[in-house]
mmCIF file of C-alpha atoms and ligand atoms in Angstrom:
data_model
loop_
_atom_site.group_PDB
_atom_site.id
_atom_site.type_symbol
_atom_site.label_atom_id
_atom_site.label_comp_id
_atom_site.label_asym_id
_atom_site.label_seq_id
_atom_site.Cartn_x
_atom_site.Cartn_y
_atom_site.Cartn_z
ATOM 1 C CA MET A 1 -100.406 -64.711 75.219
ATOM 2 C CA PRO A 2 -103.599 -66.346 76.446
ATOM 3 C CA THR A 3 -104.565 -65.295 79.942
ATOM 4 C CA THR A 4 -106.077 -67.664 82.473
ATOM 5 C CA VAL A 5 -109.201 -65.538 82.821
ATOM 6 C CA PRO A 6 -111.911 -66.862 80.511
ATOM 7 C CA LEU A 7 -113.346 -64.259 78.240
ATOM 8 C CA THR A 8 -117.092 -64.654 78.193
ATOM 9 C CA TYR A 9 -118.847 -65.204 74.931
ATOM 10 C CA GLU A 10 -120.911 -62.070 75.327
ATOM 11 C CA LYS A 11 -117.794 -59.930 75.394
ATOM 12 C CA ARG A 12 -116.623 -61.115 72.003
ATOM 13 C CA GLU A 13 -117.675 -58.347 69.696
ATOM 14 C CA GLU A 14 -115.554 -59.414 66.771
ATOM 15 C CA LYS A 15 -114.299 -62.784 65.715
ATOM 16 C CA THR A 16 -110.747 -63.830 66.633
ATOM 17 C CA ILE A 17 -109.326 -60.513 67.826
ATOM 18 C CA TYR A 18 -111.072 -60.556 71.183
ATOM 19 C CA PHE A 19 -110.274 -64.188 71.645
ATOM 20 C CA THR A 20 -107.319 -63.833 73.934
ATOM 21 C CA SER A 21 -108.096 -66.535 76.438
ATOM 22 C CA LEU A 22 -108.425 -70.267 76.563
ATOM 23 C CA LEU A 23 -111.970 -71.577 76.743
ATOM 24 C CA THR A 24 -111.864 -74.802 78.735
ATOM 25 C CA HIS A 25 -114.370 -77.502 79.665
ATOM 26 C CA MET A 26 -116.603 -76.788 76.716
ATOM 27 C CA LYS A 27 -119.508 -79.045 75.830
ATOM 28 C CA ILE A 28 -119.210 -80.273 72.254
ATOM 29 C CA LEU A 29 -122.170 -82.053 70.701
ATOM 30 C CA VAL A 30 -121.964 -84.309 67.660
ATOM 31 C CA ALA A 31 -125.493 -84.232 66.230
ATOM 32 C CA THR A 32 -125.735 -86.537 63.247
ATOM 33 C CA GLU A 33 -128.992 -87.880 61.912
ATOM 34 C CA LYS A 34 -126.764 -89.925 59.586
ATOM 35 C CA PRO A 35 -124.040 -91.047 62.026
ATOM 36 C CA PHE A 36 -120.306 -91.057 61.450
ATOM 37 C CA ALA A 37 -118.443 -94.370 61.279
ATOM 38 C CA LYS A 38 -117.574 -95.658 64.766
ATOM 39 C CA LYS A 39 -113.871 -94.969 64.259
ATOM 40 C CA ALA A 40 -114.598 -91.351 63.434
ATOM 41 C CA VAL A 41 -116.588 -90.902 66.639
ATOM 42 C CA GLU A 42 -113.782 -92.515 68.646
ATOM 43 C CA GLY A 43 -111.282 -90.132 67.075
ATOM 44 C CA ILE A 44 -113.477 -87.120 67.714
ATOM 45 C CA ARG A 45 -113.895 -88.179 71.363
ATOM 46 C CA GLN A 46 -110.173 -88.524 71.806
ATOM 47 C CA ILE A 47 -109.441 -85.080 70.384
ATOM 48 C CA VAL A 48 -112.181 -83.433 72.421
ATOM 49 C CA GLU A 49 -111.352 -85.129 75.713
ATOM 50 C CA GLU A 50 -107.602 -84.713 75.400
ATOM 51 C CA ALA A 51 -108.227 -80.988 75.021
ATOM 52 C CA GLY A 52 -110.199 -81.024 78.279
ATOM 53 C CA HIS A 53 -113.670 -80.709 76.793
ATOM 54 C CA GLU A 54 -116.739 -82.925 77.021
ATOM 55 C CA LEU A 55 -118.224 -84.845 74.105
ATOM 56 C CA LEU A 56 -121.966 -85.397 73.799
ATOM 57 C CA LEU A 57 -123.569 -87.549 71.110
ATOM 58 C CA LEU A 58 -126.934 -87.381 69.409
ATOM 59 C CA GLU A 59 -127.017 -89.912 66.597
ATOM 60 C CA LYS A 60 -129.785 -91.194 64.329
ATOM 61 C CA TYR A 61 -132.309 -88.780 65.774
ATOM 62 C CA THR A 62 -135.630 -88.634 63.986
ATOM 63 C CA GLU A 63 -137.395 -85.668 65.591
ATOM 64 C CA LYS A 64 -136.423 -82.023 65.491
ATOM 65 C CA ALA A 65 -137.381 -81.857 69.182
ATOM 66 C CA GLU A 66 -134.497 -84.207 70.011
ATOM 67 C CA LEU A 67 -132.022 -81.855 68.398
ATOM 68 C CA LEU A 68 -133.569 -78.808 70.073
ATOM 69 C CA ALA A 69 -133.257 -80.467 73.480
ATOM 70 C CA ALA A 70 -129.710 -81.714 72.852
ATOM 71 C CA VAL A 71 -128.314 -78.312 71.874
ATOM 72 C CA ALA A 72 -129.739 -76.508 74.910
ATOM 73 C CA ASP A 73 -126.484 -75.996 76.809
ATOM 74 C CA VAL A 74 -123.739 -76.974 74.383
ATOM 75 C CA ASP A 75 -120.908 -74.667 73.397
ATOM 76 C CA ALA A 76 -120.078 -76.301 70.079
ATOM 77 C CA LEU A 77 -121.818 -78.398 67.516
ATOM 78 C CA ILE A 78 -120.499 -80.843 64.927
ATOM 79 C CA ILE A 79 -123.004 -81.748 62.222
ATOM 80 C CA ARG A 80 -123.260 -83.318 58.770
ATOM 81 C CA SER A 81 -126.292 -82.484 56.634
ATOM 82 C CA ASP A 82 -128.274 -81.839 59.814
ATOM 83 C CA LYS A 83 -130.397 -78.729 59.603
ATOM 84 C CA VAL A 84 -129.266 -75.960 61.909
ATOM 85 C CA THR A 85 -132.161 -73.584 61.549
ATOM 86 C CA ALA A 86 -132.872 -70.321 63.344
ATOM 87 C CA GLU A 87 -134.962 -72.383 65.769
ATOM 88 C CA VAL A 88 -132.015 -74.633 66.591
ATOM 89 C CA ILE A 89 -129.754 -71.623 67.062
ATOM 90 C CA GLU A 90 -132.336 -69.985 69.286
ATOM 91 C CA ALA A 91 -132.518 -73.149 71.415
ATOM 92 C CA ALA A 92 -128.728 -73.323 71.767
ATOM 93 C CA ARG A 93 -128.188 -70.505 74.221
ATOM 94 C CA ASN A 94 -124.456 -71.176 74.819
ATOM 95 C CA LEU A 95 -123.512 -72.016 71.264
ATOM 96 C CA LYS A 96 -120.287 -70.438 70.037
ATOM 97 C CA ILE A 97 -119.326 -72.518 67.036
ATOM 98 C CA VAL A 98 -120.923 -74.909 64.525
ATOM 99 C CA VAL A 99 -118.713 -77.036 62.314
ATOM 100 C CA ARG A 100 -120.291 -78.744 59.352
ATOM 101 C CA ALA A 101 -118.128 -81.839 58.873
ATOM 102 C CA GLY A 102 -118.176 -81.635 55.103
ATOM 103 C CA ALA A 103 -118.201 -79.101 52.326
ATOM 104 C CA GLY A 104 -121.721 -77.755 51.726
ATOM 105 C CA TYR A 105 -123.146 -75.599 54.500
ATOM 106 C CA ASP A 106 -126.509 -74.796 52.928
ATOM 107 C CA ASN A 107 -128.086 -76.663 55.866
ATOM 108 C CA VAL A 108 -127.011 -73.972 58.333
ATOM 109 C CA ASP A 109 -128.888 -70.698 58.754
ATOM 110 C CA LEU A 110 -125.856 -68.435 58.514
ATOM 111 C CA GLU A 111 -127.829 -65.278 59.100
ATOM 112 C CA ALA A 112 -129.254 -66.557 62.367
ATOM 113 C CA ALA A 113 -125.811 -67.756 63.443
ATOM 114 C CA SER A 114 -124.149 -64.458 62.563
ATOM 115 C CA ALA A 115 -126.821 -62.514 64.428
ATOM 116 C CA ARG A 116 -125.661 -64.329 67.561
ATOM 117 C CA LYS A 117 -121.961 -64.100 66.551
ATOM 118 C CA ILE A 118 -121.770 -67.855 66.320
ATOM 119 C CA VAL A 119 -118.892 -68.975 64.122
ATOM 120 C CA VAL A 120 -119.848 -71.421 61.376
ATOM 121 C CA MET A 121 -117.145 -73.467 59.659
ATOM 122 C CA ASN A 122 -116.940 -76.300 57.168
ATOM 123 C CA THR A 123 -114.114 -78.774 56.607
ATOM 124 C CA PRO A 124 -113.313 -78.204 52.932
ATOM 125 C CA GLY A 125 -111.678 -81.023 51.028
ATOM 126 C CA GLN A 126 -111.960 -83.600 53.787
ATOM 127 C CA ASN A 127 -114.590 -85.773 52.147
ATOM 128 C CA SER A 128 -113.921 -84.789 48.522
ATOM 129 C CA ASN A 129 -112.305 -88.020 47.437
ATOM 130 C CA ALA A 130 -115.300 -90.077 48.510
ATOM 131 C CA VAL A 131 -117.648 -87.860 46.515
ATOM 132 C CA ALA A 132 -115.346 -87.875 43.478
ATOM 133 C CA GLU A 133 -115.121 -91.660 43.507
ATOM 134 C CA LEU A 134 -118.898 -91.884 43.634
ATOM 135 C CA ALA A 135 -119.238 -89.505 40.676
ATOM 136 C CA LEU A 136 -117.003 -91.738 38.547
ATOM 137 C CA ALA A 137 -118.831 -94.852 39.721
ATOM 138 C CA MET A 138 -122.132 -93.243 38.756
ATOM 139 C CA MET A 139 -120.860 -92.530 35.243
ATOM 140 C CA ILE A 140 -119.870 -96.142 34.723
ATOM 141 C CA TYR A 141 -123.121 -97.388 36.263
ATOM 142 C CA MET A 142 -125.139 -95.380 33.761
ATOM 143 C CA ALA A 143 -122.823 -96.194 30.828
ATOM 144 C CA ARG A 144 -123.434 -99.892 31.594
ATOM 145 C CA ASN A 145 -127.212 -99.474 31.694
ATOM 146 C CA ARG A 146 -127.336 -99.743 35.466
ATOM 147 C CA PHE A 147 -125.774 -103.210 35.250
ATOM 148 C CA THR A 148 -128.759 -104.699 33.464
ATOM 149 C CA PRO A 149 -128.271 -107.107 30.525
ATOM 150 C CA GLY A 150 -127.444 -105.523 27.162
ATOM 151 C CA THR A 151 -124.685 -103.559 25.482
ATOM 152 C CA GLY A 152 -123.401 -100.538 27.312
ATOM 153 C CA SER A 153 -120.608 -98.113 26.517
ATOM 154 C CA GLU A 154 -117.224 -97.103 27.917
ATOM 155 C CA ILE A 155 -116.299 -93.828 29.498
ATOM 156 C CA GLN A 156 -112.800 -93.805 27.973
ATOM 157 C CA GLY A 157 -112.599 -91.292 25.147
ATOM 158 C CA LYS A 158 -115.741 -89.476 26.243
ATOM 159 C CA THR A 159 -115.855 -85.846 27.285
ATOM 160 C CA LEU A 160 -116.219 -85.296 31.010
ATOM 161 C CA ALA A 161 -117.466 -81.780 31.736
ATOM 162 C CA ILE A 162 -117.061 -80.452 35.243
ATOM 163 C CA HIS A 163 -119.394 -77.731 36.420
ATOM 164 C CA ALA A 164 -117.548 -75.942 39.262
ATOM 165 C CA TYR A 165 -113.902 -76.757 39.712
ATOM 166 C CA GLY A 166 -113.480 -76.887 43.484
ATOM 167 C CA ASN A 167 -112.073 -79.676 45.632
ATOM 168 C CA VAL A 168 -114.482 -82.332 44.367
ATOM 169 C CA GLY A 169 -114.559 -81.131 40.761
ATOM 170 C CA ARG A 170 -110.763 -81.228 40.516
ATOM 171 C CA LEU A 171 -110.599 -84.758 41.864
ATOM 172 C CA VAL A 172 -113.320 -85.905 39.487
ATOM 173 C CA GLY A 173 -111.265 -84.424 36.646
ATOM 174 C CA LYS A 174 -108.105 -86.192 37.790
ATOM 175 C CA LYS A 175 -109.895 -89.534 38.039
ATOM 176 C CA GLY A 176 -111.629 -88.977 34.711
ATOM 177 C CA LYS A 177 -108.280 -88.341 33.046
ATOM 178 C CA ALA A 178 -106.926 -91.545 34.557
ATOM 179 C CA MET A 179 -109.863 -93.326 32.924
ATOM 180 C CA GLY A 180 -108.923 -91.855 29.556
ATOM 181 C CA MET A 181 -111.631 -89.196 29.403
ATOM 182 C CA LYS A 182 -111.228 -85.771 27.862
ATOM 183 C CA VAL A 183 -111.797 -83.352 30.725
ATOM 184 C CA ILE A 184 -113.208 -79.858 30.348
ATOM 185 C CA ALA A 185 -114.365 -77.541 33.115
ATOM 186 C CA TYR A 186 -116.152 -74.307 33.857
ATOM 187 C CA ASP A 187 -116.003 -72.286 37.052
ATOM 188 C CA PRO A 188 -116.917 -68.594 36.999
ATOM 189 C CA PHE A 189 -115.153 -68.033 40.326
ATOM 190 C CA ILE A 190 -111.725 -69.256 39.210
ATOM 191 C CA THR A 191 -109.840 -66.576 37.340
ATOM 192 C CA ASP A 192 -106.449 -68.276 37.350
ATOM 193 C CA ALA A 193 -106.250 -70.131 34.040
ATOM 194 C CA ALA A 194 -103.021 -71.799 35.157
ATOM 195 C CA LEU A 195 -104.980 -73.929 37.593
ATOM 196 C CA PHE A 196 -106.753 -75.675 34.717
ATOM 197 C CA GLU A 197 -103.644 -75.756 32.534
ATOM 198 C CA ASN A 198 -101.542 -77.387 35.237
ATOM 199 C CA ASP A 199 -104.190 -80.063 35.666
ATOM 200 C CA GLY A 200 -104.336 -80.681 31.909
ATOM 201 C CA VAL A 201 -107.968 -79.650 31.875
ATOM 202 C CA GLU A 202 -109.506 -77.461 29.195
ATOM 203 C CA GLN A 203 -111.200 -74.402 30.665
ATOM 204 C CA VAL A 204 -114.233 -73.584 28.556
ATOM 205 C CA SER A 205 -115.440 -70.022 28.359
ATOM 206 C CA SER A 206 -119.113 -70.421 29.163
ATOM 207 C CA VAL A 207 -121.536 -72.689 30.909
ATOM 208 C CA GLU A 208 -123.348 -73.117 27.581
ATOM 209 C CA GLU A 209 -120.190 -74.453 25.950
ATOM 210 C CA LEU A 210 -119.647 -76.817 28.876
ATOM 211 C CA TYR A 211 -123.056 -78.462 28.542
ATOM 212 C CA ALA A 212 -122.948 -78.499 24.748
ATOM 213 C CA LYS A 213 -119.732 -80.562 24.822
ATOM 214 C CA ALA A 214 -120.519 -82.870 27.744
ATOM 215 C CA ASP A 215 -120.905 -86.611 27.287
ATOM 216 C CA PHE A 216 -120.893 -86.718 31.105
ATOM 217 C CA LEU A 217 -121.662 -83.582 33.056
ATOM 218 C CA SER A 218 -120.514 -83.774 36.664
ATOM 219 C CA LEU A 219 -122.188 -81.162 38.839
ATOM 220 C CA HIS A 220 -120.319 -79.597 41.741
ATOM 221 C CA ILE A 221 -122.023 -76.269 42.295
ATOM 222 C CA PRO A 222 -123.181 -75.378 45.812
ATOM 223 C CA ALA A 223 -126.836 -74.779 46.649
ATOM 224 C CA THR A 224 -127.211 -71.021 46.973
ATOM 225 C CA PRO A 225 -130.098 -68.664 46.163
ATOM 226 C CA ALA A 226 -128.402 -68.082 42.781
ATOM 227 C CA THR A 227 -127.972 -71.756 41.863
ATOM 228 C CA LYS A 228 -131.218 -73.222 43.181
ATOM 229 C CA GLY A 229 -133.225 -74.756 40.341
ATOM 230 C CA SER A 230 -130.607 -73.556 37.844
ATOM 231 C CA ILE A 231 -129.986 -76.903 36.106
ATOM 232 C CA GLY A 232 -133.004 -77.827 34.052
ATOM 233 C CA TYR A 233 -134.604 -78.192 30.654
ATOM 234 C CA GLU A 234 -132.402 -75.933 28.562
ATOM 235 C CA LYS A 235 -129.100 -77.191 29.869
ATOM 236 C CA LEU A 236 -130.060 -80.833 29.500
ATOM 237 C CA MET A 237 -131.487 -80.277 26.015
ATOM 238 C CA SER A 238 -128.229 -78.648 24.911
ATOM 239 C CA MET A 239 -126.164 -81.755 25.743
ATOM 240 C CA PRO A 240 -124.893 -84.098 23.024
ATOM 241 C CA LYS A 241 -126.655 -87.314 22.043
ATOM 242 C CA GLY A 242 -126.508 -89.983 24.757
ATOM 243 C CA ALA A 243 -125.287 -87.560 27.438
ATOM 244 C CA THR A 244 -125.525 -88.225 31.170
ATOM 245 C CA LEU A 245 -126.042 -85.674 33.925
ATOM 246 C CA VAL A 246 -124.347 -86.738 37.168
ATOM 247 C CA ASN A 247 -125.391 -84.894 40.297
ATOM 248 C CA THR A 248 -123.351 -85.415 43.436
ATOM 249 C CA ALA A 249 -123.892 -81.787 44.453
ATOM 250 C CA ARG A 250 -127.334 -80.926 45.829
ATOM 251 C CA LYS A 251 -130.834 -81.811 44.692
ATOM 252 C CA GLU A 252 -131.853 -78.194 45.238
ATOM 253 C CA VAL A 253 -129.801 -77.023 42.251
ATOM 254 C CA ILE A 254 -131.983 -79.080 39.930
ATOM 255 C CA ASP A 255 -135.174 -77.954 38.256
ATOM 256 C CA GLU A 256 -136.804 -81.370 38.532
ATOM 257 C CA GLU A 257 -139.708 -80.720 36.202
ATOM 258 C CA GLY A 258 -137.342 -79.281 33.590
ATOM 259 C CA ILE A 259 -135.138 -82.362 33.697
ATOM 260 C CA LYS A 260 -138.197 -84.586 33.407
ATOM 261 C CA GLN A 261 -139.454 -82.691 30.393
ATOM 262 C CA ALA A 262 -136.094 -82.854 28.621
ATOM 263 C CA MET A 263 -135.838 -86.594 29.236
ATOM 264 C CA GLN A 264 -139.352 -87.061 27.893
ATOM 265 C CA GLU A 265 -138.488 -85.192 24.722
ATOM 266 C CA ARG A 266 -135.113 -86.905 24.265
ATOM 267 C CA GLU A 267 -134.912 -90.629 24.844
ATOM 268 C CA ASP A 268 -131.122 -90.616 24.735
ATOM 269 C CA LEU A 269 -130.536 -88.513 27.865
ATOM 270 C CA LYS A 270 -129.718 -89.976 31.272
ATOM 271 C CA TYR A 271 -129.735 -88.577 34.786
ATOM 272 C CA ILE A 272 -128.196 -89.980 37.949
ATOM 273 C CA THR A 273 -128.349 -88.206 41.266
ATOM 274 C CA ASP A 274 -126.994 -88.762 44.751
ATOM 275 C CA ILE A 275 -130.185 -88.192 46.717
ATOM 276 C CA ALA A 276 -133.646 -88.672 45.366
ATOM 277 C CA PRO A 277 -135.570 -85.753 43.877
ATOM 278 C CA ALA A 278 -139.143 -85.139 44.993
ATOM 279 C CA ASN A 279 -140.396 -86.759 41.771
ATOM 280 C CA ALA A 280 -138.118 -89.830 42.021
ATOM 281 C CA ALA A 281 -140.916 -92.418 41.841
ATOM 282 C CA GLU A 282 -142.356 -90.811 38.718
ATOM 283 C CA MET A 283 -138.886 -90.486 37.147
ATOM 284 C CA GLU A 284 -138.165 -94.156 37.784
ATOM 285 C CA GLU A 285 -141.425 -95.161 36.215
ATOM 286 C CA LEU A 286 -141.008 -92.890 33.219
ATOM 287 C CA PHE A 287 -137.341 -93.465 32.473
ATOM 288 C CA GLY A 288 -136.302 -96.873 33.822
ATOM 289 C CA LYS A 289 -132.595 -97.445 33.127
ATOM 290 C CA ARG A 290 -132.069 -93.818 32.140
ATOM 291 C CA PHE A 291 -132.586 -92.560 35.691
ATOM 292 C CA PHE A 292 -131.209 -93.473 39.086
ATOM 293 C CA ALA A 293 -131.299 -91.811 42.503
ATOM 294 C CA THR A 294 -129.658 -92.958 45.720
ATOM 295 C CA PRO A 295 -132.256 -93.245 48.487
ATOM 296 C CA LYS A 296 -129.945 -91.508 50.974
ATOM 297 C CA LYS A 297 -126.966 -89.291 50.181
ATOM 298 C CA GLN A 298 -123.985 -91.591 49.586
ATOM 299 C CA GLY A 299 -121.265 -89.194 48.460
ATOM 300 C CA ALA A 300 -119.380 -88.849 51.731
ATOM 301 C CA GLU A 301 -120.457 -92.187 53.151
ATOM 302 C CA THR A 302 -117.079 -93.828 53.501
ATOM 303 C CA ALA A 303 -115.206 -94.573 56.696
ATOM 304 C CA GLU A 304 -112.279 -92.557 55.347
ATOM 305 C CA ALA A 305 -114.377 -89.474 54.616
ATOM 306 C CA ASN A 306 -116.121 -89.715 58.008
ATOM 307 C CA ILE A 307 -112.775 -89.904 59.754
ATOM 308 C CA ASN A 308 -111.216 -87.091 57.720
ATOM 309 C CA ALA A 309 -114.143 -84.702 58.071
ATOM 310 C CA GLY A 310 -115.105 -85.674 61.632
ATOM 311 C CA LEU A 311 -111.603 -85.349 63.025
ATOM 312 C CA ALA A 312 -111.013 -82.112 61.144
ATOM 313 C CA ALA A 313 -114.199 -80.715 62.680
ATOM 314 C CA ALA A 314 -113.088 -81.707 66.175
ATOM 315 C CA LEU A 315 -109.606 -80.254 65.666
ATOM 316 C CA GLN A 316 -111.035 -77.000 64.314
ATOM 317 C CA ILE A 317 -113.282 -76.630 67.373
ATOM 318 C CA VAL A 318 -110.520 -77.447 69.845
ATOM 319 C CA ASP A 319 -108.231 -74.961 68.119
ATOM 320 C CA PHE A 320 -110.956 -72.331 68.052
ATOM 321 C CA PHE A 321 -111.457 -72.649 71.802
ATOM 322 C CA ALA A 322 -107.714 -72.641 72.419
ATOM 323 C CA THR A 323 -106.578 -69.884 70.091
ATOM 324 C CA GLY A 324 -109.584 -68.341 68.390
ATOM 325 C CA ASN A 325 -108.531 -69.698 65.005
ATOM 326 C CA THR A 326 -111.357 -69.097 62.528
ATOM 327 C CA ARG A 327 -109.568 -70.179 59.351
ATOM 328 C CA PHE A 328 -112.484 -72.131 57.919
ATOM 329 C CA GLN A 329 -115.236 -69.750 58.980
ATOM 330 C CA VAL A 330 -117.922 -69.333 56.313
ATOM 331 C CA ASN A 331 -120.122 -66.665 57.910
ATOM 332 C CA LYS A 332 -119.380 -63.088 58.796
ATOM 333 C CA TRP A 333 -120.907 -60.254 60.755
HETATM 334 C C1 3PG B 1 -120.894 -82.370 51.824
HETATM 335 O O1 3PG B 1 -121.430 -81.292 51.541
HETATM 336 O O2 3PG B 1 -119.809 -82.427 52.415
HETATM 337 C C2 3PG B 1 -121.523 -83.661 51.386
HETATM 338 O O3 3PG B 1 -122.727 -83.426 50.773
HETATM 339 C C3 3PG B 1 -121.634 -84.684 52.490
HETATM 340 O O4 3PG B 1 -122.828 -84.646 53.201
HETATM 341 P P1 3PG B 1 -123.103 -85.672 54.397
HETATM 342 O O5 3PG B 1 -122.128 -85.381 55.488
HETATM 343 O O6 3PG B 1 -124.503 -85.428 54.810
HETATM 344 O O7 3PG B 1 -122.924 -87.064 53.886
#
């Protein structure tokens, strides 16, 4: 049973088990350089205030200094792709929990957070549908020559290859099947073959096979030290004639120069990415209709995804303060 005596943060030596008391009147900051839809913020406020906490907002900030100042005395932080570096963690002296409203948490310095026993969570699955819809839209956009005059092609009957079969990858597969595509997938971390079978998706045995069979390759790998720069020249060159690489994952997983070189050598290859690579201007000039990059990440930019992920983040924080629930924690110490 929770006691009425607050347990101070400093006394928590381990996650959850020492969390026997209710933490009330916490300051929860939503820090979003790319703000949530208004409805999402209203929902977050309601959840936070009904639980007896205070909501603070820092939206559309442009300077790191603004974030450093805003986190100074907050207990919890809700972010999107905002960078929570060691410096931010250092500046946030009361911080107990960071929730990344979204899937990828490569923008949070987990080591620095863990060193201070700050819980870091994500909200898996909450914005997946938005990203999956964008991936399909990107395939059609490229198949129709970026909506410029001339004959395009259809995605029906083509092979859709999914690299990493998590929440987004699975939804992309489902939507691809509905569009009449043949769906294959590869995920080294999924050992249960039944998962693919039940979805009617062919599980290929290697990443090489995946790329070699892909008319459309939809990327869903996270950005980690192991995956950074891992998709480049060789993978693109191994794809069939007329293939398209669709990246709604992270730009960091791409070897930009490698992709450029492959597209120079093969005039049939296409690349579309949700967030511009460093060499976007050069790619546009070199490849015209064969390349497209969104100027700002669009994947989760729907009102529905903002509401799903934003409210989930608020609920997770409120629950954490009330019960110590760390179900979606992604760091450890
Ligand atoms: C994610 O990892 O959830 C997506 O990339 C969404 O990122 P965003 O919240 O910055 O739009």
